[in-house]
Amino acid sequence: QFRFTPDGPRGLDDADLRTDGKPKVVANPESMRISAEARFEPLVDPSRHKRLLDDLDKRGGSQRGKPRSRTPARNPLGSRIFDIGCGWPMYRQPYGETFRYLCGFYQQSHGAECRHNVVDGVTAARFLLTCIQQRVIAPAIRGKLEQKLRAIATKEMGAEPSDALLAVEQAKLAEVRRKRELASKNMALAESEETYRATAAVFEDLRLQEKSHESRLLRLRSSARPATNIDDEVSAALRAFDQMGELASDPANLESIGTLFTGLNVRLFLRFEEVQLKKRKVNKVSGGTVTFGSTPPPVALYEGPTGRRALRSSCVEPGRAPGELGSPAESSGAAREGESSGNVNRGERI
């Protein structure tokens, strides 16, 4: 019923209530908070406690107000579909009995930035699945992959110490041992103290050389891998490829499709254009790019804050051109909202 202020408690007014009549959850600035020195020793070091709170605030800032999704499998393209126009990820949005992906910049700015670029979620997922079936798991690709894997396996097995190198080291060791035995005999036949000492010095040097060659030979033998069947190695590697085909066998199984997308690190970048439909204009997909693995994106992706408060403060910067987002470092809410853009699996709205 009341808000506490530096001047004492006050009653709630309409600005303190949500549309459903419940009080808003607010975070007051430091200047409005009441604090006092504690009368006991802290259980945790204060500096460490502050670092922990800062880390938690940074991680959760862009997720505030977004419930964690209980069914991530219903979002197969989470963090994998982007709007080329602004470089933002497209967030999942329920749409009747299905779902679609809407430009995250447009959604988080309440329509003030970018455009209403939207694509059907199931259609986009199946399109990407078709690309994978054509470019990655096609039967012809499997044969080429098998040849490359066999070549790699043969090369790796050929990297073992050769028999010739082992034979050279064994020959050196045998020669040093022969000389050491000869020096030992000469020591026994020495007729004077000086001859004995000179022969003993040679003997000690040969003994050190013998130990050195023995250690080198031992390292060469230990580095040699046990013989491996190339066919077994190639078959084991191809099993992962065949599992991809099993995941792609059911286009309606969004959970397995999402697992496949993650394993291949596949991403979809879409371009939109405005189309006149009778009395209204809509944005339709006009093209795009699909990338696999570590392939760089075709455009620079947005990496700043995604929270609405941070975007609101960035969008009103003086002198900023329309549609241009301020840098994360200059945004007054960036530190509060965090810098994560991987918030696409936390609720039904995204």
Short mmCIF file of C-alpha atoms in Angstrom, two decimals:
data_model
loop_
_atom_site.label_atom_id
_atom_site.label_comp_id
_atom_site.label_asym_id
_atom_site.label_seq_id
_atom_site.Cartn_x
_atom_site.Cartn_y
_atom_site.Cartn_z
CA GLN A 1 0.00 0.00 0.00
CA PHE A 2 2.97 2.37 0.52
CA ARG A 3 6.27 3.31 -1.03
CA PHE A 4 9.13 4.22 1.29
CA THR A 5 10.96 7.45 0.40
CA PRO A 6 13.64 9.58 2.11
CA ASP A 7 10.79 11.76 3.39
CA GLY A 8 8.81 8.83 4.73
CA PRO A 9 6.19 6.43 3.32
CA ARG A 10 3.69 7.60 0.71
CA GLY A 11 0.60 6.02 -0.77
CA LEU A 12 0.63 4.30 -4.15
CA ASP A 13 -0.77 6.22 -7.11
CA ASP A 14 -1.70 5.14 -10.63
CA ALA A 15 1.91 5.44 -11.83
CA ASP A 16 2.92 2.78 -9.30
CA LEU A 17 0.40 0.21 -10.58
CA ARG A 18 0.37 -2.08 -13.59
CA THR A 19 -2.58 -2.38 -15.91
CA ASP A 20 -3.85 -5.34 -13.87
CA GLY A 21 -3.84 -3.24 -10.69
CA LYS A 22 -0.83 -4.90 -9.08
CA PRO A 23 2.13 -2.78 -7.85
CA LYS A 24 5.08 -2.45 -10.20
CA VAL A 25 8.43 -3.89 -9.22
CA VAL A 26 10.92 -1.01 -9.28
CA ALA A 27 14.64 -0.64 -8.61
CA ASN A 28 15.34 2.69 -6.95
CA PRO A 29 18.58 4.53 -7.73
CA GLU A 30 21.34 4.56 -5.14
CA SER A 31 20.51 8.14 -4.12
CA MET A 32 17.02 7.08 -2.96
CA ARG A 33 18.10 4.02 -0.98
CA ILE A 34 18.46 4.02 2.79
CA SER A 35 21.54 2.24 4.11
CA ALA A 36 23.38 1.93 7.45
CA GLU A 37 26.52 0.29 8.75
CA ALA A 38 26.01 -3.29 9.94
CA ARG A 39 26.74 -4.18 13.59
CA PHE A 40 28.38 -7.51 12.79
CA GLU A 41 31.26 -8.85 10.74
CA PRO A 42 30.31 -9.70 7.13
CA LEU A 43 30.07 -13.37 6.26
CA VAL A 44 31.44 -12.62 2.76
CA ASP A 45 34.12 -10.12 1.82
CA PRO A 46 32.26 -6.90 0.80
CA SER A 47 34.31 -6.38 -2.37
CA ARG A 48 33.67 -9.95 -3.46
CA HIS A 49 29.97 -9.60 -2.64
CA LYS A 50 29.76 -6.49 -4.81
CA ARG A 51 31.46 -8.27 -7.72
CA LEU A 52 28.99 -11.14 -7.42
CA LEU A 53 26.01 -8.75 -7.43
CA ASP A 54 27.43 -6.91 -10.46
CA ASP A 55 27.86 -10.20 -12.34
CA LEU A 56 24.32 -11.33 -11.51
CA ASP A 57 22.90 -7.95 -12.51
CA LYS A 58 24.83 -8.02 -15.78
CA ARG A 59 23.67 -11.54 -16.64
CA GLY A 60 20.03 -10.97 -15.76
CA GLY A 61 19.63 -7.41 -16.96
CA SER A 62 18.54 -8.21 -20.51
CA GLN A 63 16.28 -11.04 -19.29
CA ARG A 64 14.30 -9.06 -16.72
CA GLY A 65 10.57 -9.52 -17.13
CA LYS A 66 10.92 -12.46 -19.51
CA PRO A 67 9.88 -15.81 -18.05
CA ARG A 68 12.19 -18.76 -18.63
CA SER A 69 10.85 -21.01 -21.34
CA ARG A 70 9.77 -24.46 -20.13
CA THR A 71 9.88 -25.91 -23.65
CA PRO A 72 13.05 -24.72 -25.45
CA ALA A 73 12.39 -27.38 -28.09
CA ARG A 74 9.62 -25.14 -29.42
CA ASN A 75 12.25 -22.60 -30.43
CA PRO A 76 14.52 -24.45 -32.93
CA LEU A 77 15.98 -21.25 -34.41
CA GLY A 78 16.67 -19.48 -31.13
CA SER A 79 19.77 -17.25 -31.60
CA ARG A 80 20.21 -18.67 -35.12
CA ILE A 81 18.00 -16.39 -37.23
CA PHE A 82 18.90 -12.75 -37.90
CA ASP A 83 17.55 -9.65 -39.64
CA ILE A 84 20.18 -8.50 -42.15
CA GLY A 85 18.80 -4.97 -42.07
CA CYS A 86 19.80 -4.23 -38.46
CA GLY A 87 21.96 -7.22 -37.50
CA TRP A 88 19.65 -8.17 -34.62
CA PRO A 89 18.49 -11.71 -33.80
CA MET A 90 14.84 -12.39 -34.54
CA TYR A 91 12.84 -13.38 -31.46
CA ARG A 92 10.25 -16.12 -31.27
CA GLN A 93 6.66 -14.90 -30.95
CA PRO A 94 3.49 -17.00 -30.54
CA TYR A 95 1.10 -16.63 -33.47
CA GLY A 96 -2.19 -18.48 -33.13
CA GLU A 97 -1.50 -22.22 -32.96
CA THR A 98 2.02 -21.81 -34.30
CA PHE A 99 4.85 -19.30 -33.90
CA ARG A 100 6.91 -16.87 -35.91
CA TYR A 101 10.14 -14.88 -35.64
CA LEU A 102 10.05 -11.08 -35.37
CA CYS A 103 12.94 -8.62 -35.60
CA GLY A 104 14.31 -8.25 -32.07
CA PHE A 105 15.16 -4.55 -32.53
CA TYR A 106 11.63 -3.78 -33.64
CA GLN A 107 10.13 -5.80 -30.78
CA GLN A 108 12.36 -4.49 -28.00
CA SER A 109 11.95 -0.85 -29.11
CA HIS A 110 8.13 -1.24 -29.23
CA GLY A 111 8.15 -0.63 -32.98
CA ALA A 112 10.16 2.60 -32.79
CA GLU A 113 13.17 1.14 -34.61
CA CYS A 114 13.72 -1.07 -37.66
CA ARG A 115 10.62 -2.57 -39.27
CA HIS A 116 8.01 -5.24 -38.68
CA ASN A 117 10.11 -7.96 -40.34
CA VAL A 118 8.56 -11.32 -39.55
CA VAL A 119 8.82 -14.87 -40.86
CA ASP A 120 6.85 -18.04 -40.05
CA GLY A 121 8.83 -20.16 -37.58
CA VAL A 122 7.97 -23.61 -38.89
CA THR A 123 8.55 -22.56 -42.50
CA ALA A 124 11.96 -21.08 -41.64
CA ALA A 125 12.99 -24.20 -39.71
CA ARG A 126 11.97 -26.53 -42.53
CA PHE A 127 13.72 -24.34 -45.10
CA LEU A 128 16.93 -24.52 -43.09
CA LEU A 129 16.48 -28.27 -42.73
CA THR A 130 16.19 -28.56 -46.52
CA CYS A 131 19.44 -26.61 -46.92
CA ILE A 132 21.16 -29.06 -44.57
CA GLN A 133 19.79 -32.05 -46.44
CA GLN A 134 21.05 -30.62 -49.75
CA ARG A 135 24.43 -29.28 -48.67
CA VAL A 136 25.52 -31.40 -45.72
CA ILE A 137 23.87 -34.80 -45.42
CA ALA A 138 23.26 -35.60 -49.08
CA PRO A 139 24.39 -39.13 -50.17
CA ALA A 140 27.03 -37.68 -52.51
CA ILE A 141 28.48 -35.62 -49.66
CA ARG A 142 28.86 -38.74 -47.53
CA GLY A 143 31.14 -40.34 -50.11
CA LYS A 144 33.36 -37.26 -50.33
CA LEU A 145 33.47 -36.99 -46.55
CA GLU A 146 34.53 -40.63 -46.26
CA GLN A 147 37.41 -40.05 -48.69
CA LYS A 148 38.63 -37.02 -46.72
CA LEU A 149 38.36 -38.84 -43.40
CA ARG A 150 40.32 -41.78 -44.79
CA ALA A 151 43.03 -39.44 -46.08
CA ILE A 152 43.25 -37.68 -42.69
CA ALA A 153 43.43 -41.00 -40.83
CA THR A 154 46.18 -42.27 -43.14
CA LYS A 155 48.17 -39.06 -42.71
CA GLU A 156 47.87 -39.13 -38.92
CA MET A 157 48.97 -42.75 -38.72
CA GLY A 158 51.91 -41.93 -40.99
CA ALA A 159 53.04 -39.32 -38.48
CA GLU A 160 54.38 -42.02 -36.15
CA PRO A 161 58.18 -42.44 -35.79
CA SER A 162 59.43 -44.30 -38.86
CA ASP A 163 61.29 -47.60 -38.65
CA ALA A 164 64.30 -45.91 -40.24
CA LEU A 165 64.49 -43.30 -37.45
CA LEU A 166 64.29 -46.00 -34.79
CA ALA A 167 66.96 -48.03 -36.59
CA VAL A 168 69.35 -45.04 -36.69
CA GLU A 169 68.94 -44.40 -32.97
CA GLN A 170 69.45 -48.09 -32.16
CA ALA A 171 72.63 -48.13 -34.25
CA LYS A 172 74.02 -45.11 -32.40
CA LEU A 173 73.26 -46.74 -29.06
CA ALA A 174 75.00 -49.98 -30.12
CA GLU A 175 78.11 -48.06 -31.23
CA VAL A 176 78.32 -46.15 -27.94
CA ARG A 177 77.99 -49.40 -25.99
CA ARG A 178 80.79 -51.01 -28.06
CA LYS A 179 83.11 -48.08 -27.31
CA ARG A 180 82.21 -48.16 -23.61
CA GLU A 181 83.07 -51.86 -23.37
CA LEU A 182 86.39 -51.18 -25.11
CA ALA A 183 87.14 -48.35 -22.68
CA SER A 184 86.34 -50.67 -19.79
CA LYS A 185 88.91 -53.20 -21.05
CA ASN A 186 91.52 -50.49 -21.49
CA MET A 187 90.95 -49.37 -17.90
CA ALA A 188 91.68 -52.90 -16.71
CA LEU A 189 94.93 -53.02 -18.76
CA ALA A 190 96.15 -49.58 -17.74
CA GLU A 191 99.83 -49.73 -16.56
CA SER A 192 99.99 -46.30 -14.90
CA GLU A 193 97.81 -44.00 -12.82
CA GLU A 194 97.69 -41.34 -15.56
CA THR A 195 96.59 -43.85 -18.22
CA TYR A 196 93.91 -45.17 -15.89
CA ARG A 197 92.50 -41.70 -15.18
CA ALA A 198 92.42 -40.77 -18.89
CA THR A 199 90.65 -44.00 -19.78
CA ALA A 200 88.19 -43.53 -16.89
CA ALA A 201 87.26 -40.05 -18.20
CA VAL A 202 86.51 -41.50 -21.64
CA PHE A 203 84.52 -44.29 -20.05
CA GLU A 204 82.37 -41.83 -18.05
CA ASP A 205 81.67 -39.73 -21.14
CA LEU A 206 80.57 -42.82 -23.10
CA ARG A 207 78.37 -43.88 -20.20
CA LEU A 208 76.52 -40.51 -20.28
CA GLN A 209 76.12 -40.79 -24.06
CA GLU A 210 74.67 -44.27 -23.61
CA LYS A 211 72.06 -42.99 -21.14
CA SER A 212 71.16 -40.13 -23.49
CA HIS A 213 70.60 -42.47 -26.45
CA GLU A 214 68.57 -44.85 -24.29
CA SER A 215 66.27 -42.01 -23.18
CA ARG A 216 65.83 -40.77 -26.75
CA LEU A 217 65.01 -44.26 -27.99
CA LEU A 218 62.50 -44.71 -25.17
CA ARG A 219 60.74 -41.44 -26.09
CA LEU A 220 60.51 -42.47 -29.73
CA ARG A 221 58.98 -45.82 -28.83
CA SER A 222 56.51 -44.32 -26.32
CA SER A 223 55.33 -41.71 -28.85
CA ALA A 224 54.42 -44.42 -31.33
CA ARG A 225 50.65 -44.98 -31.24
CA PRO A 226 49.31 -48.52 -31.32
CA ALA A 227 48.29 -49.77 -34.68
CA THR A 228 44.74 -48.72 -35.52
CA ASN A 229 42.46 -49.99 -38.20
CA ILE A 230 41.71 -47.13 -40.60
CA ASP A 231 38.31 -48.58 -41.50
CA ASP A 232 37.27 -48.60 -37.83
CA GLU A 233 38.37 -44.99 -37.39
CA VAL A 234 36.48 -43.80 -40.47
CA SER A 235 33.35 -45.75 -39.51
CA ALA A 236 33.33 -44.20 -36.05
CA ALA A 237 33.58 -40.71 -37.53
CA LEU A 238 30.81 -41.38 -40.06
CA ARG A 239 28.42 -42.52 -37.33
CA ALA A 240 28.08 -38.90 -36.21
CA PHE A 241 27.27 -37.96 -39.80
CA ASP A 242 24.59 -40.67 -40.01
CA GLN A 243 23.07 -39.45 -36.75
CA MET A 244 22.52 -36.08 -38.40
CA GLY A 245 20.46 -37.81 -41.05
CA GLU A 246 18.34 -39.44 -38.35
CA LEU A 247 17.72 -36.07 -36.68
CA ALA A 248 16.66 -34.60 -40.02
CA SER A 249 14.32 -37.47 -40.91
CA ASP A 250 11.26 -35.96 -39.17
CA PRO A 251 10.57 -32.32 -40.18
CA ALA A 252 7.82 -32.09 -37.56
CA ASN A 253 10.15 -32.95 -34.67
CA LEU A 254 11.35 -29.47 -33.75
CA GLU A 255 13.40 -30.78 -30.83
CA SER A 256 15.60 -32.99 -33.02
CA ILE A 257 15.82 -30.24 -35.64
CA GLY A 258 17.05 -27.79 -33.01
CA THR A 259 19.67 -30.30 -31.89
CA LEU A 260 20.82 -30.66 -35.50
CA PHE A 261 21.04 -26.89 -35.95
CA THR A 262 23.16 -26.60 -32.82
CA GLY A 263 25.51 -29.40 -33.85
CA LEU A 264 26.16 -27.83 -37.25
CA ASN A 265 26.10 -24.25 -35.91
CA VAL A 266 23.83 -23.30 -38.78
CA ARG A 267 22.50 -19.72 -38.96
CA LEU A 268 19.94 -18.01 -41.18
CA PHE A 269 20.23 -14.35 -42.24
CA LEU A 270 17.14 -12.89 -43.91
CA ARG A 271 16.61 -9.78 -46.02
CA PHE A 272 13.16 -8.19 -46.27
CA GLU A 273 11.45 -5.84 -48.70
CA GLU A 274 8.16 -3.97 -48.60
CA VAL A 275 5.36 -5.45 -50.72
CA GLN A 276 1.97 -3.88 -51.51
CA LEU A 277 -0.95 -6.21 -50.67
CA LYS A 278 -4.20 -4.59 -51.77
CA LYS A 279 -4.67 -1.74 -49.28
CA ARG A 280 -1.72 -2.37 -47.00
CA LYS A 281 2.00 -2.89 -47.19
CA VAL A 282 3.83 -5.80 -45.56
CA ASN A 283 7.46 -6.84 -45.32
CA LYS A 284 8.25 -10.09 -47.10
CA VAL A 285 11.44 -12.17 -47.23
CA SER A 286 13.35 -11.23 -50.39
CA GLY A 287 16.56 -13.21 -49.89
CA GLY A 288 19.18 -14.19 -47.38
CA THR A 289 22.22 -16.25 -46.51
CA VAL A 290 22.73 -19.57 -44.70
CA THR A 291 26.04 -20.23 -42.93
CA PHE A 292 27.48 -23.42 -41.41
CA GLY A 293 30.12 -23.99 -38.77
CA SER A 294 32.61 -21.16 -38.29
CA THR A 295 31.63 -19.27 -41.46
CA PRO A 296 31.51 -15.53 -40.60
CA PRO A 297 28.12 -13.77 -40.85
CA PRO A 298 27.40 -11.71 -43.99
CA VAL A 299 26.74 -8.58 -41.88
CA ALA A 300 28.00 -7.15 -38.60
CA LEU A 301 25.78 -8.52 -35.82
CA TYR A 302 24.51 -6.32 -33.02
CA GLU A 303 26.33 -7.08 -29.77
CA GLY A 304 25.06 -4.34 -27.45
CA PRO A 305 22.39 -4.33 -24.74
CA THR A 306 19.02 -5.84 -25.63
CA GLY A 307 16.96 -4.64 -22.66
CA ARG A 308 14.15 -2.21 -23.42
CA ARG A 309 15.31 0.33 -20.86
CA ALA A 310 18.77 0.49 -22.41
CA LEU A 311 17.32 0.75 -25.91
CA ARG A 312 14.95 3.50 -24.83
CA SER A 313 17.82 5.60 -23.49
CA SER A 314 19.89 4.92 -26.64
CA CYS A 315 17.07 5.78 -29.01
CA VAL A 316 16.65 9.28 -27.58
CA GLU A 317 20.31 10.32 -27.82
CA PRO A 318 20.56 13.83 -29.29
CA GLY A 319 21.91 14.01 -32.82
CA ARG A 320 21.35 10.31 -33.49
CA ALA A 321 20.07 9.46 -36.95
CA PRO A 322 16.77 7.51 -37.18
CA GLY A 323 17.32 3.77 -36.89
CA GLU A 324 20.88 4.17 -35.57
CA LEU A 325 21.43 2.64 -32.15
CA GLY A 326 23.88 4.28 -29.78
CA SER A 327 26.96 2.34 -28.78
CA PRO A 328 26.60 0.08 -25.73
CA ALA A 329 29.30 1.96 -23.85
CA GLU A 330 27.42 5.25 -24.23
CA SER A 331 24.03 3.89 -23.25
CA SER A 332 23.06 4.96 -19.75
CA GLY A 333 21.21 1.69 -19.19
CA ALA A 334 23.79 -0.63 -20.68
CA ALA A 335 25.40 -1.53 -17.39
CA ARG A 336 22.00 -2.15 -15.83
CA GLU A 337 20.56 -4.24 -18.59
CA GLY A 338 23.64 -6.29 -19.40
CA GLU A 339 25.27 -7.01 -22.75
CA SER A 340 23.87 -10.42 -23.61
CA SER A 341 21.97 -10.95 -26.84
CA GLY A 342 21.44 -14.66 -26.18
CA ASN A 343 18.03 -14.11 -24.61
CA VAL A 344 16.00 -15.89 -27.21
CA ASN A 345 14.97 -18.97 -25.26
CA ARG A 346 13.46 -17.40 -22.16
CA GLY A 347 9.76 -17.13 -22.98
CA GLU A 348 6.96 -17.38 -25.44
CA ARG A 349 7.40 -13.81 -26.63
CA ILE A 350 10.92 -14.36 -27.94
#
